[in-house]
Short mmCIF file of C-alpha atoms in Angstrom, two decimals:
data_model
loop_
_atom_site.label_atom_id
_atom_site.label_comp_id
_atom_site.label_asym_id
_atom_site.label_seq_id
_atom_site.Cartn_x
_atom_site.Cartn_y
_atom_site.Cartn_z
CA UNK A 604 -2.77 -9.28 -4.24
CA UNK A 605 -5.10 -8.66 -6.99
CA UNK A 606 -4.21 -5.99 -9.42
CA UNK A 607 -8.04 -4.57 -7.94
CA UNK A 608 -6.65 -3.76 -5.11
CA UNK A 609 -3.64 -1.99 -6.26
CA UNK A 610 -4.47 1.90 -7.03
CA UNK A 611 -3.05 4.68 -8.09
CA UNK A 612 -3.12 8.46 -7.44
CA UNK A 613 -1.48 11.62 -8.36
CA UNK A 614 -1.03 14.22 -5.48
CA UNK A 615 0.76 17.35 -6.61
CA UNK A 616 4.41 16.08 -8.66
CA UNK A 617 4.29 13.18 -6.65
CA UNK A 618 2.29 9.50 -7.85
CA UNK A 619 1.26 6.86 -4.67
CA UNK A 620 0.75 3.49 -5.18
CA UNK A 621 -1.81 2.04 -2.90
CA UNK A 622 -2.14 -1.97 -2.53
CA UNK A 623 -5.43 -2.20 -0.34
CA UNK A 624 -4.13 -5.29 1.17
CA UNK A 625 -1.55 -3.69 3.22
CA UNK A 626 -1.71 -1.72 6.15
CA UNK A 627 -2.35 2.00 4.34
CA UNK A 628 -0.56 4.02 6.90
CA UNK A 629 2.94 2.90 6.21
CA UNK A 630 2.82 2.56 2.52
CA UNK A 631 2.29 6.13 2.71
CA UNK A 632 4.72 7.52 5.25
CA UNK A 633 7.24 5.76 2.99
CA UNK A 634 6.22 7.24 -0.49
CA UNK A 635 6.69 10.33 1.10
CA UNK A 636 10.08 9.39 2.65
CA UNK A 637 10.57 7.86 -0.58
CA UNK A 638 9.55 11.01 -1.63
CA UNK A 639 11.54 13.23 0.28
CA UNK A 640 14.85 11.37 0.40
CA UNK A 641 15.00 11.18 -3.63
CA UNK A 642 14.24 14.85 -4.10
CA UNK A 643 11.06 15.01 -4.95
CA UNK A 644 9.51 17.30 -2.43
CA UNK A 645 12.11 19.60 -2.68
CA UNK A 646 14.00 21.15 1.13
CA UNK A 647 11.67 23.23 2.26
CA UNK A 648 8.72 22.56 0.20
CA UNK A 649 5.61 22.93 1.70
CA UNK A 650 3.26 19.70 1.52
CA UNK A 651 -0.62 19.22 1.04
CA UNK A 652 -2.25 19.28 4.37
CA UNK A 653 -3.76 16.33 5.79
CA UNK A 654 -7.02 17.03 4.57
CA UNK A 655 -5.67 18.15 0.78
CA UNK A 656 -3.18 14.27 1.08
CA UNK A 657 -6.58 11.84 2.35
CA UNK A 658 -9.18 14.20 -0.58
CA UNK A 659 -6.08 13.38 -3.59
CA UNK A 660 -6.09 9.22 -2.20
CA UNK A 661 -9.22 9.08 -1.30
CA UNK A 662 -7.73 7.89 2.27
CA UNK A 663 -8.87 7.88 5.23
CA UNK A 664 -7.75 11.62 7.40
CA UNK A 665 -6.61 10.32 10.47
CA UNK A 666 -4.42 7.38 8.44
CA UNK A 667 -2.76 10.87 6.70
CA UNK A 668 -2.37 12.25 9.68
CA UNK A 669 -0.29 9.74 11.25
CA UNK A 670 1.49 9.23 9.34
CA UNK A 671 2.55 12.81 8.85
CA UNK A 672 2.83 12.74 12.75
CA UNK A 673 6.06 10.01 12.06
CA UNK A 674 7.70 12.24 9.05
CA UNK A 675 7.84 14.76 12.09
CA UNK A 676 8.98 12.45 14.17
CA UNK A 677 12.13 11.63 11.07
CA UNK A 678 12.16 14.99 11.18
CA UNK A 679 11.81 15.28 8.02
CA UNK A 680 8.94 18.16 7.94
CA UNK A 681 8.07 20.50 10.77
CA UNK A 682 4.94 22.13 11.07
CA UNK A 683 4.87 26.24 11.20
CA UNK A 684 1.78 26.86 12.92
CA UNK A 685 -0.88 28.78 10.69
CA UNK A 686 1.18 27.41 8.07
CA UNK A 687 1.21 24.48 7.74
CA UNK A 688 3.44 21.02 7.09
CA UNK A 689 7.15 22.12 5.19
CA UNK A 690 10.22 19.74 3.97
CA UNK A 691 13.20 20.38 6.62
CA UNK A 692 15.26 22.77 5.11
CA UNK A 693 18.12 21.19 6.35
CA UNK A 694 19.98 19.45 3.55
CA UNK A 695 21.79 17.41 7.12
CA UNK A 696 18.58 15.36 8.24
CA UNK A 697 17.54 14.38 4.84
CA UNK A 698 21.49 13.23 4.43
CA UNK A 699 21.27 11.51 7.31
CA UNK A 700 17.46 10.08 6.81
CA UNK A 701 18.86 8.75 3.99
CA UNK A 702 22.04 7.56 5.20
CA UNK A 703 19.55 5.45 7.96
CA UNK A 704 17.80 4.11 5.57
CA UNK A 705 20.98 3.27 3.38
CA UNK A 706 22.72 1.96 6.60
CA UNK A 707 19.46 -0.47 7.56
CA UNK A 708 19.42 -1.78 4.02
CA UNK A 709 23.13 -3.19 3.74
CA UNK A 710 22.40 -4.55 7.00
CA UNK A 711 19.27 -6.14 5.98
CA UNK A 712 21.25 -7.60 2.62
CA UNK A 713 25.10 -8.80 4.18
CA UNK A 714 22.11 -10.97 7.49
CA UNK A 715 20.84 -12.40 4.55
CA UNK A 716 23.84 -13.56 2.52
CA UNK A 717 24.97 -14.59 5.59
CA UNK A 718 22.80 -16.43 6.84
CA UNK A 719 22.90 -18.34 3.06
CA UNK A 720 26.40 -19.05 4.59
CA UNK A 721 28.67 -16.46 1.47
CA UNK A 722 31.12 -14.37 2.77
CA UNK A 723 33.00 -11.24 2.48
CA UNK A 724 34.81 -12.39 -0.80
CA UNK A 725 31.32 -14.09 -2.51
CA UNK A 726 29.65 -10.78 -1.20
CA UNK A 727 32.17 -8.28 -3.79
CA UNK A 728 32.78 -10.56 -6.12
CA UNK A 729 28.09 -10.83 -6.76
CA UNK A 730 28.09 -7.72 -6.02
CA UNK A 731 31.07 -6.72 -9.38
CA UNK A 732 28.55 -9.06 -11.89
CA UNK A 733 25.12 -7.25 -10.90
CA UNK A 734 27.13 -3.81 -11.50
CA UNK A 735 28.58 -4.87 -14.32
CA UNK A 736 24.84 -5.76 -15.54
CA UNK A 737 24.51 -2.55 -15.50
CA UNK A 738 21.33 0.35 -13.90
CA UNK A 739 21.36 2.37 -11.22
CA UNK B 170 -21.43 16.65 30.40
CA UNK B 171 -21.62 13.37 32.18
CA UNK B 172 -20.19 11.19 30.02
CA UNK B 173 -17.95 9.27 31.96
CA UNK B 174 -20.43 8.72 34.59
CA UNK B 175 -21.22 5.91 31.78
CA UNK B 176 -18.04 4.53 31.35
CA UNK B 177 -16.40 1.04 32.14
CA UNK B 178 -18.91 -0.44 34.98
CA UNK B 179 -18.99 -3.98 35.89
CA UNK B 180 -21.05 -4.73 33.27
CA UNK B 181 -19.55 -4.50 30.61
CA UNK B 182 -16.51 -6.65 29.20
CA UNK B 183 -14.10 -5.40 25.92
CA UNK B 184 -16.29 -7.86 24.50
CA UNK B 185 -15.80 -11.59 22.81
CA UNK B 186 -15.79 -9.37 19.35
CA UNK B 187 -12.32 -10.10 18.90
CA UNK B 188 -12.94 -13.62 18.43
CA UNK B 189 -12.88 -15.11 14.78
CA UNK B 190 -14.47 -18.65 14.35
CA UNK B 191 -12.88 -21.78 14.36
CA UNK B 192 -9.80 -22.46 11.67
CA UNK B 193 -8.47 -18.83 11.04
CA UNK B 194 -6.88 -17.54 14.34
CA UNK B 195 -3.91 -15.96 12.39
CA UNK B 196 -6.29 -12.94 11.58
CA UNK B 197 -8.19 -12.53 15.59
CA UNK B 198 -5.16 -13.15 17.72
CA UNK B 199 -4.01 -9.91 20.04
CA UNK B 200 -7.23 -7.85 18.11
CA UNK B 201 -8.45 -5.30 19.25
CA UNK B 202 -10.57 -2.57 20.09
CA UNK B 203 -8.44 -0.18 21.04
CA UNK B 204 -4.87 0.93 19.51
CA UNK B 205 -2.71 2.32 20.84
CA UNK B 206 -3.30 6.36 20.65
CA UNK B 207 -6.79 6.01 22.43
CA UNK B 208 -7.69 7.81 25.21
CA UNK B 209 -8.71 5.69 27.58
CA UNK B 210 -11.91 8.10 29.04
CA UNK B 211 -13.18 8.51 26.46
CA UNK B 212 -16.73 6.72 26.17
CA UNK B 213 -16.60 4.31 22.85
CA UNK B 214 -18.92 6.25 19.86
CA UNK B 215 -20.96 2.67 19.90
CA UNK B 216 -21.38 0.25 23.00
CA UNK B 217 -23.36 -3.05 22.87
CA UNK B 218 -23.39 -6.17 24.77
CA UNK B 219 -25.23 -9.40 23.81
CA UNK B 220 -28.07 -7.45 21.95
CA UNK B 221 -31.06 -10.06 20.68
CA UNK B 222 -33.30 -8.89 18.39
CA UNK B 223 -36.33 -11.69 16.67
CA UNK B 224 -38.11 -11.45 13.42
CA UNK B 225 -40.76 -14.15 13.45
CA UNK B 226 -38.56 -16.93 13.23
CA UNK B 227 -35.54 -14.55 12.80
CA UNK B 228 -32.89 -14.09 14.51
CA UNK B 229 -31.32 -10.99 13.49
CA UNK B 230 -29.73 -10.03 16.46
CA UNK B 231 -28.08 -12.85 18.19
CA UNK B 232 -25.94 -11.63 21.08
CA UNK B 233 -24.27 -9.34 19.48
CA UNK B 234 -21.69 -7.52 21.39
CA UNK B 235 -19.45 -4.38 20.05
CA UNK B 236 -17.53 -1.65 21.67
CA UNK B 237 -17.05 0.68 18.73
CA UNK B 238 -13.68 3.85 19.94
CA UNK B 239 -14.71 7.45 19.20
CA UNK B 240 -13.83 9.23 16.11
CA UNK B 241 -12.81 6.44 13.80
CA UNK B 242 -14.39 5.46 10.41
CA UNK B 243 -16.41 1.94 10.51
CA UNK B 244 -17.00 -0.56 7.82
CA UNK B 245 -19.92 -2.77 9.33
CA UNK B 246 -19.50 -5.78 6.42
CA UNK B 247 -20.93 -8.64 6.18
CA UNK B 248 -23.08 -10.97 3.61
CA UNK B 249 -27.19 -10.31 3.63
CA UNK B 250 -29.19 -11.39 6.33
CA UNK B 251 -25.48 -10.27 8.67
CA UNK B 252 -27.47 -8.31 10.95
CA UNK B 253 -26.06 -5.05 9.63
CA UNK B 254 -29.35 -3.12 8.79
CA UNK B 255 -30.81 -4.34 12.12
CA UNK B 256 -27.67 -3.01 13.94
CA UNK B 257 -28.17 0.17 12.23
CA UNK B 258 -31.58 0.64 13.05
CA UNK B 259 -31.23 -0.50 17.20
CA UNK B 260 -28.23 2.20 17.46
CA UNK B 261 -30.70 4.81 15.55
CA UNK B 262 -33.55 3.93 18.20
CA UNK B 263 -35.80 2.90 15.20
CA UNK B 264 -36.24 -0.49 17.00
CA UNK B 265 -35.85 -2.00 20.08
CA UNK B 266 -34.25 -4.86 21.12
CA UNK B 267 -35.09 -8.01 22.85
CA UNK B 268 -32.32 -8.28 25.29
CA UNK B 269 -28.78 -6.59 25.18
CA UNK B 270 -27.88 -3.10 25.98
CA UNK B 271 -26.73 -0.58 24.39
CA UNK B 272 -25.61 3.17 23.86
CA UNK B 273 -24.63 5.94 21.38
CA UNK B 274 -21.76 7.93 22.67
CA UNK B 275 -22.92 7.24 26.11
CA UNK B 276 -26.90 7.08 25.97
CA UNK B 277 -29.39 4.61 25.26
CA UNK B 278 -30.30 5.04 21.76
CA UNK B 279 -34.42 7.07 21.43
CA UNK B 280 -35.67 10.34 21.37
CA UNK B 281 -32.90 11.88 22.80
CA UNK B 282 -30.01 10.92 20.69
CA UNK B 283 -31.64 12.52 17.88
CA UNK B 284 -29.30 15.17 18.32
CA UNK B 285 -26.48 12.69 18.55
CA UNK B 286 -26.97 10.47 15.29
CA UNK B 287 -27.52 10.91 12.12
CA UNK B 288 -29.00 8.31 10.22
CA UNK B 289 -29.42 7.37 6.68
CA UNK B 290 -31.58 4.48 6.36
CA UNK B 291 -31.09 1.85 3.45
CA UNK B 292 -32.90 3.29 0.16
CA UNK B 293 -33.02 6.36 1.37
CA UNK B 294 -35.50 8.57 -0.87
CA UNK B 295 -36.41 12.32 -0.34
CA UNK B 296 -40.00 14.24 -1.47
CA UNK B 297 -39.95 14.50 -5.21
CA UNK B 298 -41.19 18.09 -5.03
CA UNK B 299 -37.73 19.53 -3.16
CA UNK B 300 -35.13 20.76 -4.85
CA UNK B 301 -31.68 20.43 -3.49
CA UNK B 302 -32.49 24.13 -2.36
CA UNK B 303 -35.54 23.19 -0.43
CA UNK B 304 -34.25 19.87 1.23
CA UNK B 305 -31.94 22.11 3.06
CA UNK B 306 -33.47 24.76 4.02
CA UNK B 307 -36.08 21.80 5.69
CA UNK B 308 -32.76 20.31 7.40
CA UNK B 309 -31.52 23.14 8.64
CA UNK B 310 -35.60 23.11 10.55
CA UNK B 311 -35.74 19.97 11.44
CA UNK B 312 -32.75 18.01 11.31
CA UNK B 313 -30.81 18.88 14.62
CA UNK B 314 -27.38 19.90 14.26
CA UNK B 315 -27.74 20.59 10.47
CA UNK B 316 -24.83 22.78 8.92
CA UNK B 317 -25.88 25.09 6.14
CA UNK B 318 -22.14 26.26 4.68
CA UNK B 319 -21.21 22.52 5.11
CA UNK B 320 -24.33 21.09 2.84
CA UNK B 321 -22.98 23.55 0.46
CA UNK B 322 -19.94 22.98 0.50
CA UNK B 323 -20.86 18.84 0.18
CA UNK B 324 -23.19 19.70 -2.57
CA UNK B 325 -20.58 21.44 -4.51
CA UNK B 326 -17.62 19.44 -4.09
CA UNK B 327 -20.35 16.65 -5.07
CA UNK B 328 -21.34 18.28 -8.24
CA UNK B 329 -24.97 18.32 -7.29
CA UNK B 330 -27.37 21.16 -8.56
CA UNK B 331 -29.28 23.39 -6.19
CA UNK B 332 -31.58 23.59 -8.50
CA UNK B 333 -32.86 20.31 -9.36
CA UNK B 334 -35.48 18.55 -7.88
CA UNK B 335 -35.56 15.36 -6.52
CA UNK B 336 -38.70 13.53 -8.34
CA UNK B 337 -36.13 14.43 -11.42
CA UNK B 338 -32.96 12.97 -10.20
CA UNK B 339 -31.27 9.97 -10.45
CA UNK B 340 -30.80 7.67 -7.90
CA UNK B 341 -27.55 8.16 -8.01
CA UNK B 342 -28.47 12.04 -7.52
CA UNK B 343 -30.78 11.40 -4.82
CA UNK B 344 -28.07 9.36 -3.23
CA UNK B 345 -25.55 11.71 -3.00
CA UNK B 346 -29.17 14.13 -1.20
CA UNK B 347 -29.13 12.03 0.96
CA UNK B 348 -25.14 11.37 2.17
CA UNK B 349 -25.84 16.00 2.04
CA UNK B 350 -28.01 15.10 4.73
CA UNK B 351 -26.95 13.18 6.54
CA UNK B 352 -23.32 14.30 7.41
CA UNK B 353 -23.39 18.26 7.23
CA UNK B 354 -24.92 17.39 10.94
CA UNK B 355 -22.98 17.84 13.46
CA UNK B 356 -23.55 14.98 15.77
CA UNK B 357 -20.60 12.42 17.17
CA UNK B 358 -22.05 9.44 15.84
CA UNK B 359 -23.18 8.82 11.97
CA UNK B 360 -24.94 5.59 10.33
CA UNK B 361 -24.85 5.15 6.71
CA UNK B 362 -26.91 1.94 5.29
CA UNK B 363 -25.75 0.94 1.95
CA UNK B 364 -25.21 4.94 1.10
CA UNK B 365 -23.53 2.87 -2.21
CA UNK B 366 -26.56 0.29 -3.18
CA UNK B 367 -27.69 0.57 -6.91
CA UNK B 368 -26.19 3.22 -7.86
CA UNK B 369 -23.97 4.70 -10.09
CA UNK B 370 -19.74 4.33 -10.30
CA UNK B 371 -19.51 8.82 -10.56
CA UNK B 372 -21.92 9.13 -8.14
CA UNK B 373 -20.30 6.34 -5.99
CA UNK B 374 -17.22 8.34 -5.94
CA UNK B 375 -17.95 11.79 -6.14
CA UNK B 376 -20.15 10.14 -2.64
CA UNK B 377 -17.08 8.19 -1.50
CA UNK B 378 -15.24 12.00 -2.06
CA UNK B 379 -17.95 13.31 0.28
CA UNK B 380 -17.20 11.80 3.14
CA UNK B 381 -13.44 11.72 3.00
CA UNK B 382 -14.48 15.82 3.00
CA UNK B 383 -16.22 15.16 6.34
CA UNK B 384 -14.50 12.93 7.90
CA UNK B 385 -10.65 12.68 10.23
CA UNK B 386 -10.52 14.92 13.25
CA UNK B 387 -11.90 12.36 15.70
CA UNK B 388 -15.16 14.45 16.62
CA UNK B 389 -16.84 12.29 14.88
CA UNK B 390 -17.56 8.48 14.01
CA UNK B 391 -19.26 6.99 11.13
CA UNK B 392 -20.65 3.77 10.74
CA UNK B 393 -21.00 2.45 7.22
CA UNK B 394 -22.97 -0.43 5.64
CA UNK B 395 -21.65 -1.45 2.31
CA UNK B 396 -21.18 -4.44 -0.40
CA UNK B 397 -19.07 -1.45 -2.74
CA UNK B 398 -15.98 -1.94 -0.96
CA UNK B 399 -13.85 -1.05 -3.40
CA UNK B 400 -14.55 2.55 -3.16
CA UNK B 401 -14.73 3.48 -0.05
CA UNK B 402 -12.45 0.52 2.01
CA UNK B 403 -9.57 3.17 2.31
CA UNK B 404 -11.49 4.56 4.91
CA UNK B 405 -12.42 2.71 7.25
CA UNK B 406 -9.89 2.95 9.74
CA UNK B 407 -11.75 -0.19 11.80
CA UNK B 408 -14.06 -2.85 10.68
CA UNK B 409 -16.04 -4.96 11.99
CA UNK B 410 -18.39 -8.47 10.16
CA UNK B 411 -21.07 -9.82 10.26
CA UNK B 412 -22.55 -12.87 10.42
CA UNK B 413 -25.36 -14.38 11.26
CA UNK B 414 -26.75 -11.78 14.58
CA UNK B 415 -23.03 -12.09 15.82
CA UNK B 416 -19.48 -10.03 15.25
CA UNK B 417 -17.39 -12.33 13.43
CA UNK B 418 -14.30 -10.14 14.09
CA UNK B 419 -13.60 -6.58 14.43
CA UNK B 420 -10.25 -4.31 14.90
CA UNK B 421 -8.37 -1.51 13.30
CA UNK B 422 -8.37 -1.90 9.43
CA UNK B 423 -4.45 -1.48 8.73
CA UNK B 424 -4.31 -4.24 11.89
CA UNK B 425 -6.88 -6.29 10.30
CA UNK B 426 -5.00 -5.97 6.34
CA UNK B 427 -1.87 -6.55 7.49
CA UNK B 428 -3.53 -10.30 8.77
CA UNK B 429 -6.32 -10.96 5.80
CA UNK B 430 -5.23 -8.35 2.91
CA UNK B 431 -7.63 -5.84 1.95
CA UNK B 432 -11.62 -6.07 3.09
CA UNK B 433 -12.90 -7.58 0.40
CA UNK B 434 -10.19 -10.40 0.44
CA UNK B 435 -11.78 -11.03 4.23
CA UNK B 436 -15.12 -11.25 3.28
CA UNK B 437 -14.50 -13.55 0.98
CA UNK B 438 -11.97 -16.12 3.37
CA UNK B 439 -14.74 -15.23 6.27
CA UNK B 440 -17.68 -15.86 4.01
CA UNK B 441 -17.09 -18.67 1.63
#
């Protein structure tokens, strides 16, 4: 990856980092999901139209549209006819989604540790050490 | 609309365009011109099979086979002499191939496809005495499908002064005008040959913005040849790499990105 392949673009309160050497659809989808999961896009908030988003990101509207369809399938957004697309108003939806992503991350982590031969005690110890270092 | 008539006769293979030169199988493996959402019953926007064109001793097209799905923005990429401009001229009906078959929006290119195709030639110029406004009036009369309101919107969006005469324009301003005259037409296929060549960074950015405003929604297929990839490659949802008059590699842009990186990086890998 080269630095000149990474473009930073601001869209309202959001900042996107798009790496042209990776599929754009996935990057837009992941960054939208993260913005909703972290609450940067609040519940019930209107999100930019496909065209506005494409213009701000300077990417193909088809790519944005594809990512928006997936967000809707996630249950994170809903389209109201004639009004546009909104972040879901139900906190449970977002919580469910965050939990699912967190579980996936934990599973990947545990699989990886086990593949390296670490047991639960080792994992606990490593996590405690990591906690002691501080940060989030 | 008898579009179905042209679809899928036995003579059309899916093309060997997805193949790649020896030594790079990982980039091309499993690549196809279509993606999962492709409606099967729409004819491709562009379909070429075995296109050959010889200029003297130089073979500009050498058995080029290509199929471009509808509604895409397609980067047509490759070094000078790869055949990009000749391909565009054949698609625009301005050059007759020596051999091979070609269809644009389901028809043979020619005077009838003027209604289907907007073509921006390499280094296109406009009448010196015309202001932007004059050019739009002219276009309304003579260019099929020209949408004056869309042209005015694009001019505002791309910051092109309506009272500016073509003769007083910088190359970048004239390039913006030429682009608008081309993309403000409601046509199924738009061909842009080097729309960024030799123009300033500001105009390149404005042209990119104008294109984003116009594309998407699946109605218009845009083929863009360019060497200025940094500006525009995020707009591609499909890319075709040419070399020596043939297709070296093609596929959906995100698939190419996953396997080979940015279009610029793939160019460097392919044409070293």
